[in-house]
Amino acid sequence: EAGVAQSPRYKIIEKRQSVAFWCNPISGHATLYWYQQILGQGPKLLIQFQNNGVVDDSQLPKDRFSAERLKGVDSTLKIQPAKLEDSAVYLCASSLLTGWNYGYTFGSGTRLTVV
Amino acid sequence: DAKTTQPNSMESNEEEPVHLPCNHSTISGTDYIHWYRQLPSQGPEYVIHGLTSNVNNRMASLAIAEDRKSSTLILHRATLRDAAVYYCILPPPFNSGGSNYKLTFGKGTLLTVNP
């Protein structure tokens, strides 16, 4: 089966600019997650979708970050305006909502550098 | 999520076994123990999970202490490709709504494999 697709692979922007990341999960996976991974740390959950509804966005900085999942399939994560501290890898993951067997499948991520 | 403690780093030689420890003294009776790993420039990938009994798959073995307060991920013959950050995670018990179906990552153990 195809994996989780993310684009772009790399992005460099200046602070105060906006940026968007795209994720296409594995077909049939109801749950989609966006994680932020700062260098040297483990991934941190930003937002969780179940189909096209938000389940948990408690750690999403809503003043500058937004995310949507139209039609319960693809998702986009946007940052506007970006800050230097947003430099990180943004990971998308998806899972079948059938319990903990086999867990998540992650994409390779988008590496964002804010200068 | 129940807290886990892992060494920051470990080192191994190629083709030798590797034992990666994880302490989880506050584990509850229904907490599964999951292991993920993250290769350089990749998203995390599932390795193995278990509840009480030792588990084996094509990637690794999971040895769980009788009191479940610790576990060990065993790579039987380390290869250079096994160099990665290994995460031990205790996700919350799965509920029927799936709203708590999420993984919380710590810093993990950085495994270096020497040729």
Short mmCIF file of C-alpha atoms in Angstrom, two decimals:
data_model
loop_
_atom_site.label_atom_id
_atom_site.label_comp_id
_atom_site.label_asym_id
_atom_site.label_seq_id
_atom_site.Cartn_x
_atom_site.Cartn_y
_atom_site.Cartn_z
CA GLU A 1 0.00 0.00 0.00
CA ALA A 2 1.15 3.55 -0.65
CA GLY A 3 2.46 5.44 2.35
CA VAL A 4 1.58 8.84 3.75
CA ALA A 5 2.56 11.50 1.23
CA GLN A 6 3.73 14.94 2.29
CA SER A 7 4.84 17.98 0.33
CA PRO A 8 6.92 19.97 0.03
CA ARG A 9 9.92 18.09 1.41
CA TYR A 10 11.76 21.29 2.32
CA LYS A 11 10.72 24.93 2.68
CA ILE A 12 12.67 28.06 3.58
CA ILE A 13 10.77 31.25 4.32
CA GLU A 14 11.40 34.57 6.02
CA LYS A 15 9.77 35.36 9.34
CA ARG A 16 6.29 36.86 9.06
CA GLN A 17 5.67 35.06 5.77
CA SER A 18 3.04 32.37 5.44
CA VAL A 19 3.50 28.72 4.49
CA ALA A 20 1.32 25.68 3.88
CA PHE A 21 2.02 21.97 4.08
CA TRP A 22 0.03 19.23 2.43
CA CYS A 23 -0.63 15.64 3.52
CA ASN A 24 -2.30 12.74 1.74
CA PRO A 25 -2.92 9.87 4.20
CA ILE A 26 -3.18 6.18 3.47
CA SER A 27 -6.45 5.39 1.72
CA GLY A 28 -9.16 4.46 4.19
CA HIS A 29 -7.39 5.80 7.27
CA ALA A 30 -9.96 7.76 9.25
CA THR A 31 -7.59 9.46 11.65
CA LEU A 32 -4.97 12.00 10.64
CA TYR A 33 -2.41 13.75 12.83
CA TRP A 34 -0.01 16.65 12.43
CA TYR A 35 3.10 16.65 14.60
CA GLN A 36 5.85 19.24 15.03
CA GLN A 37 9.36 17.99 15.68
CA ILE A 38 11.97 20.51 16.78
CA LEU A 39 15.59 19.43 16.37
CA GLY A 40 16.68 17.11 19.18
CA GLN A 41 13.18 16.52 20.51
CA GLY A 42 10.48 13.93 19.97
CA PRO A 43 7.46 14.78 17.81
CA LYS A 44 4.76 16.88 19.48
CA LEU A 45 1.12 16.49 18.48
CA LEU A 46 -0.42 19.66 17.05
CA ILE A 47 -3.81 18.47 15.86
CA GLN A 48 -5.80 15.26 15.41
CA PHE A 49 -8.63 14.76 12.89
CA GLN A 50 -11.13 11.94 12.78
CA ASN A 51 -12.57 11.94 9.26
CA ASN A 52 -13.03 15.69 8.65
CA GLY A 53 -13.66 16.70 12.26
CA VAL A 54 -11.12 17.99 14.78
CA VAL A 55 -10.71 15.69 17.78
CA ASP A 56 -7.86 17.45 19.56
CA ASP A 57 -6.19 20.77 18.77
CA SER A 58 -5.22 21.68 22.31
CA GLN A 59 -1.53 22.14 21.44
CA LEU A 60 -2.07 24.03 18.18
CA PRO A 61 -1.01 27.71 18.44
CA LYS A 62 -4.27 28.94 17.00
CA ASP A 63 -3.16 32.54 16.66
CA ARG A 64 -0.87 31.54 13.81
CA PHE A 65 -1.49 27.89 12.94
CA SER A 66 -4.54 26.49 11.18
CA ALA A 67 -5.37 23.11 9.71
CA GLU A 68 -8.18 21.58 7.74
CA ARG A 69 -9.11 18.21 6.34
CA LEU A 70 -11.56 18.59 3.53
CA LYS A 71 -13.77 15.58 2.69
CA GLY A 72 -11.97 13.54 5.33
CA VAL A 73 -9.00 12.76 3.11
CA ASP A 74 -6.19 15.25 2.35
CA SER A 75 -5.14 17.81 4.92
CA THR A 76 -3.28 21.11 4.93
CA LEU A 77 -1.46 22.80 7.79
CA LYS A 78 -0.84 26.54 7.52
CA ILE A 79 1.33 28.95 9.46
CA GLN A 80 0.67 32.67 9.17
CA PRO A 81 2.74 34.60 10.10
CA ALA A 82 5.75 32.36 10.70
CA LYS A 83 8.18 32.93 13.57
CA LEU A 84 11.79 31.80 13.92
CA GLU A 85 10.75 29.24 16.55
CA ASP A 86 8.49 27.51 14.01
CA SER A 87 11.59 26.05 12.35
CA ALA A 88 10.99 22.32 12.66
CA VAL A 89 9.98 19.19 10.79
CA TYR A 90 6.22 18.89 10.35
CA LEU A 91 5.09 15.28 10.27
CA CYS A 92 1.76 13.93 9.13
CA ALA A 93 0.53 10.51 10.26
CA SER A 94 -2.60 8.47 9.70
CA SER A 95 -4.16 5.41 11.29
CA LEU A 96 -7.09 3.05 11.03
CA LEU A 97 -9.50 3.62 13.87
CA THR A 98 -9.44 0.00 14.97
CA GLY A 99 -7.30 0.07 18.08
CA TRP A 100 -3.61 -0.02 18.74
CA ASN A 101 -2.66 -2.82 16.39
CA TYR A 102 0.03 -1.53 14.04
CA GLY A 103 -0.48 2.04 15.22
CA TYR A 104 0.41 4.96 13.04
CA THR A 105 2.02 5.39 9.66
CA PHE A 106 4.07 8.55 9.31
CA GLY A 107 5.12 10.50 6.26
CA SER A 108 8.70 11.67 5.79
CA GLY A 109 7.83 15.18 6.89
CA THR A 110 8.37 18.73 5.68
CA ARG A 111 11.46 20.49 7.01
CA LEU A 112 10.66 24.17 7.56
CA THR A 113 13.39 26.74 8.09
CA VAL A 114 12.33 30.25 9.08
CA VAL A 115 15.04 32.88 8.62
CA ASP B 1 -0.07 8.89 29.24
CA ALA B 2 2.07 6.88 31.65
CA LYS B 3 5.62 8.23 31.89
CA THR B 4 8.55 6.32 30.41
CA THR B 5 12.28 6.67 31.06
CA GLN B 6 14.90 5.74 28.47
CA PRO B 7 18.65 6.31 28.26
CA ASN B 8 19.55 9.25 26.03
CA SER B 9 21.93 7.22 23.91
CA MET B 10 23.40 3.76 23.39
CA GLU B 11 26.08 2.35 21.19
CA SER B 12 26.41 -1.05 19.56
CA ASN B 13 28.55 -2.89 17.07
CA GLU B 14 27.23 -4.26 13.82
CA GLU B 15 25.91 -7.83 13.94
CA GLU B 16 25.77 -7.84 17.73
CA PRO B 17 22.54 -7.93 19.77
CA VAL B 18 21.21 -4.68 21.21
CA HIS B 19 19.04 -4.37 24.31
CA LEU B 20 17.22 -1.05 24.61
CA PRO B 21 15.67 -0.54 28.07
CA CYS B 22 12.57 1.37 29.06
CA ASN B 23 11.27 2.00 32.57
CA HIS B 24 7.56 2.63 33.11
CA SER B 25 6.96 2.22 36.83
CA THR B 26 3.53 3.94 36.73
CA ILE B 27 2.11 1.63 34.08
CA SER B 28 -1.49 0.53 34.58
CA GLY B 29 -2.88 -2.92 33.92
CA THR B 30 -4.39 -1.96 30.57
CA ASP B 31 -1.47 0.05 29.16
CA TYR B 32 0.11 -1.40 26.06
CA ILE B 33 3.85 -0.85 25.52
CA HIS B 34 4.68 0.45 22.06
CA TRP B 35 8.03 0.97 20.39
CA TYR B 36 8.64 3.21 17.42
CA ARG B 37 11.89 4.18 15.78
CA GLN B 38 12.90 7.16 13.69
CA LEU B 39 15.61 6.76 11.08
CA PRO B 40 17.52 9.90 10.02
CA SER B 41 15.40 12.26 7.92
CA GLN B 42 12.35 9.99 8.19
CA GLY B 43 9.14 9.96 10.17
CA PRO B 44 8.81 7.49 13.05
CA GLU B 45 7.91 3.92 12.15
CA TYR B 46 6.18 1.24 14.18
CA VAL B 47 8.45 -1.48 15.57
CA ILE B 48 6.51 -3.63 18.01
CA HIS B 49 3.98 -3.55 20.83
CA GLY B 50 2.86 -5.81 23.68
CA LEU B 51 0.83 -6.02 26.86
CA THR B 52 2.14 -8.76 29.13
CA SER B 53 3.79 -11.54 27.19
CA ASN B 54 7.03 -11.26 25.28
CA VAL B 55 6.49 -10.51 21.60
CA ASN B 56 8.49 -11.25 18.48
CA ASN B 57 8.23 -9.97 14.93
CA ARG B 58 10.52 -9.71 11.94
CA MET B 59 12.05 -6.48 13.20
CA ALA B 60 12.62 -7.09 16.89
CA SER B 61 11.60 -8.76 20.14
CA LEU B 62 9.96 -7.14 23.12
CA ALA B 63 10.70 -8.53 26.57
CA ILE B 64 8.32 -7.34 29.28
CA ALA B 65 9.18 -7.68 32.96
CA GLU B 66 6.85 -9.77 35.07
CA ASP B 67 5.71 -6.71 37.05
CA ARG B 68 5.44 -4.73 33.77
CA LYS B 69 7.39 -1.83 35.25
CA SER B 70 10.06 -2.16 32.60
CA SER B 71 10.57 -3.57 29.14
CA THR B 72 13.43 -4.18 26.74
CA LEU B 73 13.47 -3.90 22.97
CA ILE B 74 15.86 -6.46 21.53
CA LEU B 75 17.48 -6.19 18.11
CA HIS B 76 19.03 -9.60 17.60
CA ARG B 77 21.71 -8.58 15.10
CA ALA B 78 22.17 -4.85 14.72
CA THR B 79 22.86 -3.49 11.27
CA LEU B 80 23.93 -0.02 10.21
CA ARG B 81 20.35 0.55 9.08
CA ASP B 82 19.17 0.14 12.69
CA ALA B 83 20.86 3.39 13.72
CA ALA B 84 17.92 5.51 14.80
CA VAL B 85 16.10 7.10 17.73
CA TYR B 86 13.98 4.50 19.52
CA TYR B 87 10.87 5.61 21.38
CA CYS B 88 9.11 3.64 24.10
CA ILE B 89 5.51 4.86 24.42
CA LEU B 90 2.56 3.92 26.60
CA PRO B 91 -0.53 5.27 24.85
CA PRO B 92 -3.82 5.57 26.74
CA PRO B 93 -6.21 2.62 26.58
CA PHE B 94 -8.21 2.77 23.38
CA ASN B 95 -11.76 3.99 23.89
CA SER B 96 -14.68 3.26 21.64
CA GLY B 97 -14.83 6.81 20.33
CA GLY B 98 -11.16 6.83 19.45
CA SER B 99 -10.68 10.37 20.68
CA ASN B 100 -7.71 9.38 22.82
CA TYR B 101 -6.04 7.43 20.02
CA LYS B 102 -2.82 9.38 19.98
CA LEU B 103 0.88 8.84 20.66
CA THR B 104 2.94 11.10 22.91
CA PHE B 105 6.67 10.94 22.16
CA GLY B 106 9.51 11.59 24.60
CA LYS B 107 13.12 12.13 23.54
CA GLY B 108 13.83 8.44 23.02
CA THR B 109 17.18 6.64 22.85
CA LEU B 110 19.63 7.46 20.08
CA LEU B 111 21.20 4.17 18.96
CA THR B 112 24.55 4.37 17.20
CA VAL B 113 25.72 1.24 15.36
CA ASN B 114 29.44 0.96 14.69
CA PRO B 115 30.68 -0.98 11.64
#
